[in-house]
Short mmCIF file of C-alpha atoms in Angstrom, two decimals:
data_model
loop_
_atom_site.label_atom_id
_atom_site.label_comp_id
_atom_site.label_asym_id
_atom_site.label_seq_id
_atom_site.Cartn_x
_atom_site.Cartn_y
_atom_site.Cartn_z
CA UNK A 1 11.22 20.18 -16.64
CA UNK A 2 10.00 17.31 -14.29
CA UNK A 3 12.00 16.01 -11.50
CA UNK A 4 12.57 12.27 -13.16
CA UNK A 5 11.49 11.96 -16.58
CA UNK A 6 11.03 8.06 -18.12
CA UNK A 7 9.52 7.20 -21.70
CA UNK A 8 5.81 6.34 -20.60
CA UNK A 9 5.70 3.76 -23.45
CA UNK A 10 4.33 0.80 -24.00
CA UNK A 11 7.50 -0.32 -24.12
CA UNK A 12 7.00 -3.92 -26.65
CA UNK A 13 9.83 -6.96 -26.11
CA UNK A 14 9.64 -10.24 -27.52
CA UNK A 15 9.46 -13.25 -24.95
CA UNK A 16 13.15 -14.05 -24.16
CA UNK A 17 14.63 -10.25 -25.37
CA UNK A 18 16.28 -7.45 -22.90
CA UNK A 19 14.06 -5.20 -21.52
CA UNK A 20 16.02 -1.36 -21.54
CA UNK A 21 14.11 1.07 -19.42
CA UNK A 22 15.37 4.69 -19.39
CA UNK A 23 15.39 7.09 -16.64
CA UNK A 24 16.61 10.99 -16.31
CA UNK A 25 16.76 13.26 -13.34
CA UNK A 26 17.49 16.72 -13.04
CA UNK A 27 18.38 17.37 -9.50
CA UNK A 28 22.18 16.56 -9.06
CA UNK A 29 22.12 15.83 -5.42
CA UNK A 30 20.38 12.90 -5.83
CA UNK A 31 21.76 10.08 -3.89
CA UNK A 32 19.95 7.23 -4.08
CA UNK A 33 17.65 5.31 -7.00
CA UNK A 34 15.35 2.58 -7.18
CA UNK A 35 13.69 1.13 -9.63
CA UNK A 36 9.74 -0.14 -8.75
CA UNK A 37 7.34 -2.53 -10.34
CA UNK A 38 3.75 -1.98 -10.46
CA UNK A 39 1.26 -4.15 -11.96
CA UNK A 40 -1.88 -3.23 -13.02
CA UNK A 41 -4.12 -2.59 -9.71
CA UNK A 42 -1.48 -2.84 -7.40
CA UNK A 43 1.14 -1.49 -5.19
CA UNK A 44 5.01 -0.57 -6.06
CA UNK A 45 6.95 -3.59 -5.54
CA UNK A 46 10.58 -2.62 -4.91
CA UNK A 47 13.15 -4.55 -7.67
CA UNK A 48 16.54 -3.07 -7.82
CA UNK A 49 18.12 0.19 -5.77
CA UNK A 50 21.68 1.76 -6.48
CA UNK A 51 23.38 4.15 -4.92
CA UNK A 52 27.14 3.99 -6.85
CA UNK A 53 28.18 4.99 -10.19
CA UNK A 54 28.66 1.70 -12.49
CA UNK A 55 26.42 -1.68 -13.01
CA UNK A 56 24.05 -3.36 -9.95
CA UNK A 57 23.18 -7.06 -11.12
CA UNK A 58 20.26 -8.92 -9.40
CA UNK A 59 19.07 -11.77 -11.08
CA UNK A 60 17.72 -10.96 -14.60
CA UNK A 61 17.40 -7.49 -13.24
CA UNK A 62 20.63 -5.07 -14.08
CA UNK A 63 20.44 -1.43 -13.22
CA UNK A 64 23.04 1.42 -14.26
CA UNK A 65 23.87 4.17 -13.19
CA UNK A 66 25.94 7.38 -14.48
CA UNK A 67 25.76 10.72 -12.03
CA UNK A 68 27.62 12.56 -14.19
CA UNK A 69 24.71 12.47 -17.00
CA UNK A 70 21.78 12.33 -14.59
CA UNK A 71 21.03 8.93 -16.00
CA UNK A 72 19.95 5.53 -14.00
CA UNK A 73 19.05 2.28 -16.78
CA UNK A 74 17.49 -0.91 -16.12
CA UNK A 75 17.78 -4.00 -17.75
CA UNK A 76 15.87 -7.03 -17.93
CA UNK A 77 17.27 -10.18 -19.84
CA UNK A 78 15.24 -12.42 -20.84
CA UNK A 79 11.90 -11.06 -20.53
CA UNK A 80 9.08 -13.32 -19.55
CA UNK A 81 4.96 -12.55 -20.16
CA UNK A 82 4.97 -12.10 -16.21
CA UNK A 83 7.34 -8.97 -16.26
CA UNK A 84 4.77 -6.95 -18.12
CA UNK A 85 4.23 -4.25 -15.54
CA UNK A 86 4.71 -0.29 -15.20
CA UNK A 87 8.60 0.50 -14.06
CA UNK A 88 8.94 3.11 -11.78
CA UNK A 89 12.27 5.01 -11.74
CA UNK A 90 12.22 6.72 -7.94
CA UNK A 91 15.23 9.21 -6.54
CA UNK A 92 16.23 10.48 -3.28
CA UNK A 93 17.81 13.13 -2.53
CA UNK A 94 19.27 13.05 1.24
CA UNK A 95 21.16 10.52 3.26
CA UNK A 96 19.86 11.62 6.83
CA UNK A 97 17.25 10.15 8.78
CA UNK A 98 14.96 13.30 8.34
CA UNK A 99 15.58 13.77 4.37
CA UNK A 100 15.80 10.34 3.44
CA UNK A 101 12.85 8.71 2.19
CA UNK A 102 11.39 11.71 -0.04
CA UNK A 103 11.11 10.02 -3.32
CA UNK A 104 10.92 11.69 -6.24
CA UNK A 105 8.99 8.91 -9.21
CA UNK A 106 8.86 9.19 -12.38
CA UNK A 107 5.34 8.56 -14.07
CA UNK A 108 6.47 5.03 -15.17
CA UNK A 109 7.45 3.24 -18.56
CA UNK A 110 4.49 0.09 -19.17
CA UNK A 111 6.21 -2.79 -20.63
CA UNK A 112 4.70 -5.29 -22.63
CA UNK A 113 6.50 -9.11 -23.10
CA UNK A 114 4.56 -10.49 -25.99
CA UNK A 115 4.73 -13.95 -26.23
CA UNK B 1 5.32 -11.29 8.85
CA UNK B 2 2.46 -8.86 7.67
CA UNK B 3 3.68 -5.81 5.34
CA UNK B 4 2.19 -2.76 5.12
CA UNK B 5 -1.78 -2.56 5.48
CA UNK B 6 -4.10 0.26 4.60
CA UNK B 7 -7.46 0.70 5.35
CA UNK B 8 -9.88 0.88 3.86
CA UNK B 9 -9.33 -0.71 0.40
CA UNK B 10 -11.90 1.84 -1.30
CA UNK B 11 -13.67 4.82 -0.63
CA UNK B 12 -16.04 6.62 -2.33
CA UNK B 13 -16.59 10.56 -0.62
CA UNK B 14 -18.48 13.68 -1.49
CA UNK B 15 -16.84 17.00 -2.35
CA UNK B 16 -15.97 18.95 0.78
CA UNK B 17 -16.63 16.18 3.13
CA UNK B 18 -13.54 14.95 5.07
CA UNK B 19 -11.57 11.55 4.85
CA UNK B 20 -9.18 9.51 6.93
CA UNK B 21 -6.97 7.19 5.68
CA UNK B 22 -4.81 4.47 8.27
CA UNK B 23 -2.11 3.14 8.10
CA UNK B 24 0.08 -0.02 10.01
CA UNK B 25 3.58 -0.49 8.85
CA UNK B 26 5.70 -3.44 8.67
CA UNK B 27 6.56 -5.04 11.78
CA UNK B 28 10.05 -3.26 12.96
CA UNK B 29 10.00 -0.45 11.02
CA UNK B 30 9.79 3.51 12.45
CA UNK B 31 9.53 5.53 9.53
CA UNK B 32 6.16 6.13 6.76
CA UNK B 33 5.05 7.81 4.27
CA UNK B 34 2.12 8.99 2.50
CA UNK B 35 2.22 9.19 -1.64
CA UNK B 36 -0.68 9.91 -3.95
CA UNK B 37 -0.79 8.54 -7.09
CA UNK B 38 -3.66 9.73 -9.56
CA UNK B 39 -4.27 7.57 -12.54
CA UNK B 40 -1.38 7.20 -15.28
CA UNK B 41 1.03 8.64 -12.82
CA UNK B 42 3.71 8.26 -10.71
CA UNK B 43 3.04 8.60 -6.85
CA UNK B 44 3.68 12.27 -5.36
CA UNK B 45 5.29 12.59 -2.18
CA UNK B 46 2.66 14.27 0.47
CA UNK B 47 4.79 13.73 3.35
CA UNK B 48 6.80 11.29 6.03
CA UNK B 49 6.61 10.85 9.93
CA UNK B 50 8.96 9.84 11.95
CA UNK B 51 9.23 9.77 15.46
CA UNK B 52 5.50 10.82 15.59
CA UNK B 53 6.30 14.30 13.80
CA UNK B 54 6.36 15.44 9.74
CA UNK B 55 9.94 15.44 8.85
CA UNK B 56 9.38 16.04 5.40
CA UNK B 57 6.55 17.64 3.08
CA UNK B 58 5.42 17.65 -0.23
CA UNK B 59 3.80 20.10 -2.19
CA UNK B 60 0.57 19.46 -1.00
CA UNK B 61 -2.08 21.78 0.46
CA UNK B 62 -2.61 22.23 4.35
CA UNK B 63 -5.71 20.22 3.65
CA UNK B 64 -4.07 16.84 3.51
CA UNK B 65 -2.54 16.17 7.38
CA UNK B 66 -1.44 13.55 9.06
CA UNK B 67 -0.34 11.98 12.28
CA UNK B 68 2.09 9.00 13.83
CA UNK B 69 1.32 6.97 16.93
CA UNK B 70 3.35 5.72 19.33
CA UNK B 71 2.74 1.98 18.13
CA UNK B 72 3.96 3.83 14.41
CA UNK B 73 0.91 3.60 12.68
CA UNK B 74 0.24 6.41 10.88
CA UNK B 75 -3.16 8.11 9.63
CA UNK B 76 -3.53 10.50 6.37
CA UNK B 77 -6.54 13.17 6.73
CA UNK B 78 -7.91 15.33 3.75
CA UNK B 79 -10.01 18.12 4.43
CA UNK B 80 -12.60 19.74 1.92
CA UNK B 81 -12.48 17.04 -0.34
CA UNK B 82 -12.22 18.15 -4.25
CA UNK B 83 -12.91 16.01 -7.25
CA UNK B 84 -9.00 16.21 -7.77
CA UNK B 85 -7.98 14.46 -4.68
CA UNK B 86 -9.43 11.24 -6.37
CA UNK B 87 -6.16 9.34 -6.86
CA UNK B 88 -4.66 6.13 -4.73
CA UNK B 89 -3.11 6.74 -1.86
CA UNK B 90 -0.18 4.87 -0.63
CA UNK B 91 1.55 4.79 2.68
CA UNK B 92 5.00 3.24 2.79
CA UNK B 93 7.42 2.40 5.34
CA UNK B 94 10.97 1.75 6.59
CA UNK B 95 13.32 1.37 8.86
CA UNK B 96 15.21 4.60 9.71
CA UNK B 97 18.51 3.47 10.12
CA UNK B 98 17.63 1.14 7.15
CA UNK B 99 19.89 2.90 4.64
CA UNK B 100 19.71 -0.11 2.07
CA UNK B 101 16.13 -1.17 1.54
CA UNK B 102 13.81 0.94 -0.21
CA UNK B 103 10.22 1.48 1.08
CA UNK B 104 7.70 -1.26 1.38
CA UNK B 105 4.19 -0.15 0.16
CA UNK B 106 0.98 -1.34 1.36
CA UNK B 107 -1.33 -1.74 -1.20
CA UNK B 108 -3.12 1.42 -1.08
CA UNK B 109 -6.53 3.10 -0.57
CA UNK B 110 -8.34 3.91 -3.58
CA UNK B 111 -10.05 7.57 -3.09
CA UNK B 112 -13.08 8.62 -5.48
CA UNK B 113 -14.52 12.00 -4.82
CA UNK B 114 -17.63 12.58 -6.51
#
């Protein structure tokens, strides 16, 4: 079983329609998540993080997250042609200055906003 | 403010020779990290410096090493180079005491081995 598991896609969405990405991880002392963007090409470009149980809003970005089920969502309302991109789901596991920063990814759901 | 920069952008090596990757974080932060990323994948931790030691490891071989410099920058260095170390490398960095912010990437080295 992999670490963080997404749906690798292509992930279709109408211009103008929520976006609903789905992420799974298996170890349960994961702390924190974040949620990447990476176009074609590029770098990850950081978009959301969340470290509490419940619903992070950021824009047309929302990202969930329930411990209890190992499960972190993100949401993007109203998708434009510019948000097509691979999403990264990304969890850490410690809080300390030494374990911190040891992100697990998953290997990325592509989403594609037709127009 | 200049992010993260990596050099060199590309870098095309022969098996077994030896490569060096570099690395200059984002002005005020301490803290980076080396990921590879191979193609249709998500990046794989190799490991993170701080305070010019490896506080953390991933599962990769003793080939791949690394150091930190005083000034923070950071350098990646892969031994014995094998067709399957082709794959982007990515340093990112932070703040330590930064527990809010994620990582800020640079925008990578692309590795081919042939």
């Amino acid at each position: 079983q992999k670490e963080v598991e997404q749906n690798s896609g292509p992930l279709s969405v109408p211009e103008g329609a929520i976006a609903s990405l789905n992420c799974t991880y298996s170890d349960r002392g994961s702390q924190s998540f974040f949620w990447y963007r990476q176009y074609s090409g590029k770098s990850p470009e950081l978009i959301m993080f969340i470290y509490s149980n419940g619903d992070k809003e950021d824009g047309r970005f929302t990202a969930q997250l329930n411990k209890a089920s190992q499960y972190v969502s993100l949401l993007i309302r109203d998708s434009q042609p510019s948000d097509s991109a691979t999403y990264l789901c990304a969890v850490n596991r410690g809080m300390t200055t030494d374990s911190w920063g040891k992100l697990q990814f998953g290997a990325g759901t592509q989403v594609v906003v037709t127009p | 403010d200049a992010g993260v920069t990596q050099s060199p952008t590309h870098l095309i090596k022969t098996r077994g020779q030896q490569v060096t990757l570099r690395c200059s974080p984002k002005s005020g932060h301490d803290t980076v990290s080396w990921y590879q990323q191979a193609l249709g994948q998500g990046p794989q931790f190799i490991f993170q410096y701080y305070e010019e030691e490896e506080r953390q490891r991933g599962n990769f071989p003793d080939r791949f090493s690394g150091h930190q410099f005083p000034n923070y920058s950071s350098e990646l260095n892969v031994n014995a180079l094998l067709l399957g170390d082709s794959a982007l490398y990515l340093c990112a960095s932070r703040l330590a005491q930064d527990r809010v912010h994620g990582y800020t990437f640079g925008s990578g080295t692309r590795l081919t081995v042939v």
